[in-house]
XYZ file of C-alpha atoms in Angstrom:
104
model
C 130.870 66.897 115.608
C 132.828 63.789 116.541
C 136.604 63.939 116.621
C 138.898 60.961 116.170
C 141.768 62.622 118.062
C 142.735 65.657 120.102
C 145.024 66.684 117.239
C 142.045 66.803 114.865
C 140.080 68.954 117.337
C 142.899 71.490 117.688
C 143.484 71.577 113.922
C 139.820 72.560 113.475
C 139.574 74.889 116.492
C 140.874 78.034 114.819
C 138.176 77.838 112.135
C 135.406 76.735 114.536
C 135.870 79.347 117.272
C 132.977 81.794 117.458
C 134.390 85.361 117.484
C 131.006 86.855 118.419
C 130.936 84.830 121.655
C 134.611 85.188 122.573
C 135.108 88.791 121.425
C 135.815 90.171 124.907
C 138.067 87.288 125.940
C 141.829 87.814 126.035
C 143.603 84.774 127.435
C 146.000 81.946 126.788
C 145.224 78.295 127.390
C 147.342 75.190 127.281
C 145.778 71.789 126.894
C 147.988 68.924 128.059
C 146.409 65.781 126.638
C 148.129 62.660 127.969
C 149.381 60.476 125.156
C 148.451 63.021 122.457
C 150.422 66.235 123.032
C 150.106 69.811 124.261
C 148.396 72.679 122.461
C 148.622 76.392 123.223
C 145.543 78.455 122.383
C 145.770 82.269 122.343
C 142.530 84.234 122.274
C 142.433 88.002 121.677
C 139.586 90.124 120.335
C 137.732 87.099 118.991
C 140.768 85.803 117.086
C 142.077 82.369 118.007
C 145.597 81.082 117.329
C 146.465 77.423 117.983
C 149.994 75.986 118.136
C 151.322 72.670 119.335
C 153.401 73.847 122.299
C 154.085 73.467 126.016
C 154.436 77.241 126.394
C 153.160 78.639 129.725
C 149.544 79.858 129.729
C 147.020 81.688 131.923
C 144.984 78.483 132.264
C 146.275 74.919 131.869
C 143.869 72.046 131.384
C 145.176 68.504 131.689
C 143.349 65.266 130.942
C 143.654 62.027 128.993
C 142.604 61.869 125.349
C 139.525 59.690 125.954
C 138.102 62.155 128.498
C 138.956 65.132 126.272
C 137.184 63.576 123.278
C 134.145 62.705 125.421
C 133.900 66.307 126.651
C 134.272 67.949 123.214
C 131.836 65.370 121.796
C 129.249 66.341 124.459
C 129.267 62.801 125.871
C 130.810 63.914 129.181
C 130.086 66.998 131.260
C 133.239 69.126 131.684
C 132.221 69.940 135.274
C 131.532 66.270 136.030
C 134.936 65.301 134.626
C 136.571 68.029 136.726
C 134.714 67.009 139.914
C 135.784 63.378 139.497
C 139.430 64.321 138.850
C 139.441 63.333 135.182
C 140.261 66.936 134.236
C 142.750 69.059 136.162
C 142.916 72.851 135.898
C 145.868 75.030 136.891
C 145.877 78.805 136.849
C 142.804 80.969 136.282
C 139.701 78.842 136.914
C 137.490 81.652 135.580
C 139.126 81.228 132.176
C 138.330 77.520 132.225
C 134.680 78.419 132.705
C 134.819 80.719 129.651
C 135.853 77.873 127.320
C 132.226 77.286 126.349
C 132.151 80.839 124.958
C 135.089 79.991 122.770
C 133.960 76.682 121.287
C 130.280 76.573 122.333
C-alpha cells in the first residue's frame, strides 16, 4: 500500500498490525518524523495502540517523512536507510528489528 503521509500510515497502523506475528511482543515505540509529527505505538499481546505523542518509549526511531514513506512503501530498505544515517534509532535496537513482525 502507498501512503501519502506519515499521519495516514499511523492512522491505519492499529487496524493493519498482525496480532499473530506480534503476539509475543510487548514494547513501546516512538516515531519522530521530521516535519510530520511524533507517534507513540504501544504493543502488548498482539494489540496495538497508536497515539500522536512525544511520550518516552523503549525504542525511538527518527527520520524524515520522505524516507519513512519510502521504507513503509517498500521502496527503501530499512537497514540501508539506517546504515546511511537516514534513520536513527535510540534505545533497544532489538525492538527496531522486530518492527517487521508488527507491520510485515
